[in-house]
Amino acid sequence: MFDEDGRSNAPAAEARTAAVIPAAGRGVRLGPGAPKALRALNGTPMLVHAVHAMAASRAVSLVVVVAPPDGSAEVKSMLDAHALPERTDVLVVPGGQSRQESVRLGLDALPPGYDIVLVHDAARPLVPVDTVDSVIEAVRGGAPAVVPAVPLADTVKEVEPAEVAGAAETVLATPVRARLRAVQTPQGFDRATLVRAHESVTGEVTDDAGMVERLGLPVVVVPGHEEAFKVTRPLDLVLAEAVLARRRLNDGF
């Protein structure tokens, strides 16, 4: 079903898609309190918004939520209290001590028959369904790994990190901004490629696409969306609430 480069040879119509949402982190930059994924956004936990965002795609028939190691029962109860499309199944599994370990545990929990896997940050609760579908279509088109991304608005400097936080730093280079992108999620993969990456790649990684890059396989970029931003700081919560308020206004609610 997969060639030597990890690409799926299955007909596109047969490809089924599952999404893995690692939600075991605490998100300390948001301040003390519940884990970041369980923080309320417009009265609903961010994780629920993220699951809804994946389930909004008709191509996604399973969402695997990777909960804090000791919080699976709490997360499952929370998700059971919120209605999801009947076509989408939700599975909750305990996570690990790192994001990479949690994604691997989510992959291990996937049943057979899912050829495409999305990995989505619970802290990106507002990603539009068109972005999700674009990622899936690119994987169906033969790409082993796909990321949504947006151009950078700011000039970026490479610096020599200061030994003391807040100290002045020396600029080493100014990358060409036109060649840079800010990567978002969901990132999409054919399953064999992602499994191989998690079995083969060790060391610190910031995203799953970076693991595929280390295998020497191509990663394709599709347009992301400004509303797929990551909720990391308290100010991001304010922005997310504003986006939801605009959506309610535009949708007539």
Tab-separated table of C-alpha atoms in Angstrom:
chain	number	residue	atom	x	y	z
A	1	MET	CA	0.000	0.000	0.000
A	2	PHE	CA	3.012	2.287	0.481
A	3	ASP	CA	6.079	2.687	-1.723
A	4	GLU	CA	9.665	2.868	-0.504
A	5	ASP	CA	9.418	6.625	0.099
A	6	GLY	CA	6.450	6.232	2.395
A	7	ARG	CA	3.855	7.494	-0.087
A	8	SER	CA	0.474	5.830	-0.178
A	9	ASN	CA	-0.386	3.833	-3.294
A	10	ALA	CA	-4.002	3.388	-2.207
A	11	PRO	CA	-6.681	5.030	-4.382
A	12	ALA	CA	-7.591	8.452	-3.022
A	13	ALA	CA	-11.228	7.497	-2.560
A	14	GLU	CA	-10.199	4.744	-0.144
A	15	ALA	CA	-8.014	6.960	2.052
A	16	ARG	CA	-9.557	7.509	5.485
A	17	THR	CA	-8.408	10.323	7.732
A	18	ALA	CA	-7.876	10.437	11.476
A	19	ALA	CA	-6.707	13.373	13.570
A	20	VAL	CA	-4.442	13.143	16.612
A	21	ILE	CA	-4.642	16.030	19.089
A	22	PRO	CA	-1.891	16.027	21.740
A	23	ALA	CA	-3.368	17.803	24.753
A	24	ALA	CA	-1.181	16.643	27.622
A	25	GLY	CA	0.842	19.850	28.109
A	26	ARG	CA	0.253	22.419	30.817
A	27	GLY	CA	0.902	25.631	28.846
A	28	VAL	CA	2.626	27.565	31.608
A	29	ARG	CA	2.795	30.803	29.596
A	30	LEU	CA	-0.961	31.184	30.013
A	31	GLY	CA	-0.430	31.372	33.753
A	32	PRO	CA	-1.434	29.111	36.647
A	33	GLY	CA	-4.547	26.982	36.510
A	34	ALA	CA	-5.864	24.121	34.424
A	35	PRO	CA	-3.830	22.669	31.535
A	36	LYS	CA	-3.945	24.983	28.528
A	37	ALA	CA	-6.149	22.702	26.428
A	38	LEU	CA	-8.792	22.716	29.163
A	39	ARG	CA	-8.929	26.502	29.539
A	40	ALA	CA	-12.286	27.995	28.641
A	41	LEU	CA	-12.766	29.945	25.431
A	42	ASN	CA	-16.176	31.582	25.225
A	43	GLY	CA	-17.277	29.224	27.999
A	44	THR	CA	-16.087	26.069	26.212
A	45	PRO	CA	-12.712	24.360	26.732
A	46	MET	CA	-10.196	25.047	23.969
A	47	LEU	CA	-9.796	21.322	23.433
A	48	VAL	CA	-13.479	20.997	22.563
A	49	HIS	CA	-13.123	23.791	20.004
A	50	ALA	CA	-10.082	21.997	18.525
A	51	VAL	CA	-11.952	18.681	18.277
A	52	HIS	CA	-14.877	20.457	16.598
A	53	ALA	CA	-12.441	22.057	14.139
A	54	MET	CA	-11.172	18.626	13.074
A	55	ALA	CA	-14.638	17.054	13.048
A	56	ALA	CA	-15.905	19.884	10.832
A	57	SER	CA	-14.084	18.228	7.931
A	58	ARG	CA	-16.185	15.495	6.348
A	59	ALA	CA	-12.959	13.646	5.586
A	60	VAL	CA	-12.120	13.192	9.294
A	61	SER	CA	-13.938	10.203	10.785
A	62	LEU	CA	-11.843	9.696	13.934
A	63	VAL	CA	-10.255	12.100	16.406
A	64	VAL	CA	-7.768	10.722	18.934
A	65	VAL	CA	-7.303	13.057	21.899
A	66	VAL	CA	-4.118	12.463	23.883
A	67	ALA	CA	-4.916	13.574	27.426
A	68	PRO	CA	-2.645	14.334	30.393
A	69	PRO	CA	-1.299	11.040	31.769
A	70	ASP	CA	-3.587	11.199	34.807
A	71	GLY	CA	-6.457	13.077	33.168
A	72	SER	CA	-8.019	10.720	30.601
A	73	ALA	CA	-11.256	10.241	32.558
A	74	GLU	CA	-11.691	14.000	33.034
A	75	VAL	CA	-11.090	14.723	29.352
A	76	LYS	CA	-13.423	11.957	28.197
A	77	SER	CA	-16.188	13.215	30.493
A	78	MET	CA	-15.689	16.752	29.196
A	79	LEU	CA	-15.872	15.678	25.549
A	80	ASP	CA	-18.931	13.499	26.186
A	81	ALA	CA	-20.719	16.616	27.425
A	82	HIS	CA	-20.345	18.347	24.042
A	83	ALA	CA	-22.094	17.176	20.895
A	84	LEU	CA	-19.976	16.262	17.886
A	85	PRO	CA	-20.995	15.234	14.366
A	86	GLU	CA	-22.264	11.643	14.426
A	87	ARG	CA	-19.903	10.715	11.597
A	88	THR	CA	-16.884	11.431	13.819
A	89	ASP	CA	-15.675	9.035	16.517
A	90	VAL	CA	-13.596	10.350	19.423
A	91	LEU	CA	-11.048	8.264	21.322
A	92	VAL	CA	-9.220	9.486	24.447
A	93	VAL	CA	-5.861	7.972	25.428
A	94	PRO	CA	-3.319	8.951	28.113
A	95	GLY	CA	-0.301	10.896	26.925
A	96	GLY	CA	3.371	11.016	27.815
A	97	GLN	CA	5.871	13.423	29.280
A	98	SER	CA	6.634	15.166	25.972
A	99	ARG	CA	4.669	16.211	22.917
A	100	GLN	CA	6.607	13.751	20.766
A	101	GLU	CA	5.784	10.882	23.104
A	102	SER	CA	2.124	11.905	23.231
A	103	VAL	CA	1.818	11.967	19.441
A	104	ARG	CA	3.416	8.523	19.264
A	105	LEU	CA	0.932	7.192	21.822
A	106	GLY	CA	-1.886	8.672	19.760
A	107	LEU	CA	-0.527	6.951	16.669
A	108	ASP	CA	-0.283	3.655	18.545
A	109	ALA	CA	-3.980	3.945	19.389
A	110	LEU	CA	-5.116	4.352	15.769
A	111	PRO	CA	-7.015	1.329	14.457
A	112	PRO	CA	-6.198	-0.102	11.015
A	113	GLY	CA	-7.722	1.457	7.920
A	114	TYR	CA	-6.638	5.071	8.374
A	115	ASP	CA	-4.130	6.030	5.688
A	116	ILE	CA	-3.971	9.774	6.414
A	117	VAL	CA	-3.159	11.213	9.835
A	118	LEU	CA	-3.486	14.828	10.923
A	119	VAL	CA	-1.612	16.093	13.963
A	120	HIS	CA	-3.242	19.192	15.420
A	121	ASP	CA	-2.384	21.461	18.345
A	122	ALA	CA	-5.173	21.732	20.903
A	123	ALA	CA	-3.985	25.326	21.349
A	124	ARG	CA	-5.094	26.176	17.785
A	125	PRO	CA	-8.845	25.932	18.426
A	126	LEU	CA	-10.070	28.146	15.581
A	127	VAL	CA	-8.479	26.677	12.444
A	128	PRO	CA	-11.025	26.932	9.590
A	129	VAL	CA	-12.288	23.760	7.933
A	130	ASP	CA	-11.009	24.911	4.528
A	131	THR	CA	-7.460	24.778	5.888
A	132	VAL	CA	-8.020	21.270	7.269
A	133	ASP	CA	-9.386	20.100	3.919
A	134	SER	CA	-6.478	21.662	2.002
A	135	VAL	CA	-3.985	19.689	4.066
A	136	ILE	CA	-5.889	16.436	3.536
A	137	GLU	CA	-6.171	16.974	-0.212
A	138	ALA	CA	-2.443	17.583	-0.529
A	139	VAL	CA	-1.681	14.306	1.249
A	140	ARG	CA	-4.200	12.538	-0.979
A	141	GLY	CA	-2.353	14.042	-3.916
A	142	GLY	CA	0.803	12.153	-2.970
A	143	ALA	CA	2.714	14.382	-0.540
A	144	PRO	CA	4.138	12.390	2.391
A	145	ALA	CA	3.904	15.417	4.700
A	146	VAL	CA	1.955	18.683	4.462
A	147	VAL	CA	1.925	21.795	6.642
A	148	PRO	CA	-0.286	24.886	6.487
A	149	ALA	CA	1.696	28.085	6.822
A	150	VAL	CA	1.419	31.851	6.435
A	151	PRO	CA	3.962	34.469	5.245
A	152	LEU	CA	5.698	36.497	7.931
A	153	ALA	CA	4.704	40.116	8.378
A	154	ASP	CA	7.787	41.047	10.394
A	155	THR	CA	11.452	41.060	9.489
A	156	VAL	CA	13.246	38.208	11.279
A	157	LYS	CA	16.741	38.348	12.771
A	158	GLU	CA	18.962	35.398	13.628
A	159	VAL	CA	20.777	36.229	16.869
A	160	GLU	CA	23.307	34.811	19.279
A	161	PRO	CA	21.104	33.958	22.281
A	162	ALA	CA	21.967	35.842	25.446
A	163	GLU	CA	23.159	33.845	28.431
A	164	VAL	CA	20.942	35.945	30.690
A	165	ALA	CA	17.271	36.471	29.900
A	166	GLY	CA	16.561	40.030	28.809
A	167	ALA	CA	20.159	40.878	27.981
A	168	ALA	CA	21.156	42.390	24.630
A	169	GLU	CA	21.748	39.914	21.802
A	170	THR	CA	24.007	40.209	18.749
A	171	VAL	CA	22.434	39.874	15.289
A	172	LEU	CA	24.087	37.160	13.188
A	173	ALA	CA	21.979	37.368	10.013
A	174	THR	CA	18.749	38.632	8.472
A	175	PRO	CA	16.998	35.812	6.560
A	176	VAL	CA	15.147	36.693	3.360
A	177	ARG	CA	11.593	37.170	4.594
A	178	ALA	CA	10.000	36.116	1.291
A	179	ARG	CA	11.345	32.592	1.832
A	180	LEU	CA	10.072	32.249	5.409
A	181	ARG	CA	6.739	30.893	6.604
A	182	ALA	CA	5.112	30.578	10.021
A	183	VAL	CA	3.925	26.980	10.254
A	184	GLN	CA	0.556	26.053	11.726
A	185	THR	CA	-1.469	22.875	12.260
A	186	PRO	CA	-3.052	20.516	11.420
A	187	GLN	CA	-0.034	18.947	9.789
A	188	GLY	CA	-0.957	16.040	7.539
A	189	PHE	CA	0.907	12.818	6.779
A	190	ASP	CA	0.445	9.502	5.164
A	191	ARG	CA	0.400	7.141	8.078
A	192	ALA	CA	3.395	5.009	7.135
A	193	THR	CA	5.634	8.081	6.872
A	194	LEU	CA	4.615	9.467	10.258
A	195	VAL	CA	4.986	6.096	11.983
A	196	ARG	CA	8.421	5.667	10.424
A	197	ALA	CA	9.438	9.138	11.596
A	198	HIS	CA	8.419	8.420	15.184
A	199	GLU	CA	10.232	5.099	15.110
A	200	SER	CA	13.421	6.526	13.628
A	201	VAL	CA	13.922	10.118	14.728
A	202	THR	CA	15.250	10.897	18.186
A	203	GLY	CA	16.266	14.113	19.835
A	204	GLU	CA	14.462	17.412	20.239
A	205	VAL	CA	11.951	18.351	17.547
A	206	THR	CA	9.444	21.204	17.401
A	207	ASP	CA	6.931	19.600	15.076
A	208	ASP	CA	6.171	16.328	13.319
A	209	ALA	CA	6.987	17.713	9.879
A	210	GLY	CA	10.510	18.379	11.120
A	211	MET	CA	10.813	14.684	11.910
A	212	VAL	CA	9.830	13.822	8.340
A	213	GLU	CA	12.429	16.303	7.052
A	214	ARG	CA	15.083	14.356	8.973
A	215	LEU	CA	14.069	11.256	7.017
A	216	GLY	CA	15.013	13.125	3.838
A	217	LEU	CA	11.437	13.198	2.555
A	218	PRO	CA	9.750	16.304	1.113
A	219	VAL	CA	7.369	18.438	3.158
A	220	VAL	CA	4.814	20.474	1.203
A	221	VAL	CA	3.370	23.813	2.336
A	222	VAL	CA	-0.242	24.842	1.689
A	223	PRO	CA	-1.789	28.213	2.604
A	224	GLY	CA	-2.640	28.548	6.262
A	225	HIS	CA	-5.070	30.999	7.830
A	226	GLU	CA	-4.736	33.958	10.191
A	227	GLU	CA	-7.366	32.436	12.506
A	228	ALA	CA	-5.301	29.277	13.011
A	229	PHE	CA	-3.032	31.108	15.474
A	230	LYS	CA	-1.757	29.390	18.604
A	231	VAL	CA	-3.233	30.445	21.942
A	232	THR	CA	-0.141	30.773	24.097
A	233	ARG	CA	-0.429	33.996	26.103
A	234	PRO	CA	-3.337	35.711	27.877
A	235	LEU	CA	-3.556	38.243	25.014
A	236	ASP	CA	-4.162	35.359	22.593
A	237	LEU	CA	-7.255	34.404	24.585
A	238	VAL	CA	-8.610	37.916	24.073
A	239	LEU	CA	-7.998	37.654	20.323
A	240	ALA	CA	-9.624	34.223	20.166
A	241	GLU	CA	-12.721	35.527	21.947
A	242	ALA	CA	-12.904	38.352	19.396
A	243	VAL	CA	-12.694	35.871	16.497
A	244	LEU	CA	-15.520	33.799	17.998
A	245	ALA	CA	-17.627	36.914	18.508
A	246	ARG	CA	-17.136	37.875	14.840
A	247	ARG	CA	-18.067	34.376	13.731
A	248	ARG	CA	-21.274	34.478	15.775
A	249	LEU	CA	-22.142	37.833	14.219
A	250	ASN	CA	-21.440	36.666	10.684
A	251	ASP	CA	-23.328	33.397	11.191
A	252	GLY	CA	-26.349	35.154	12.591
A	253	PHE	CA	-26.155	33.774	16.133
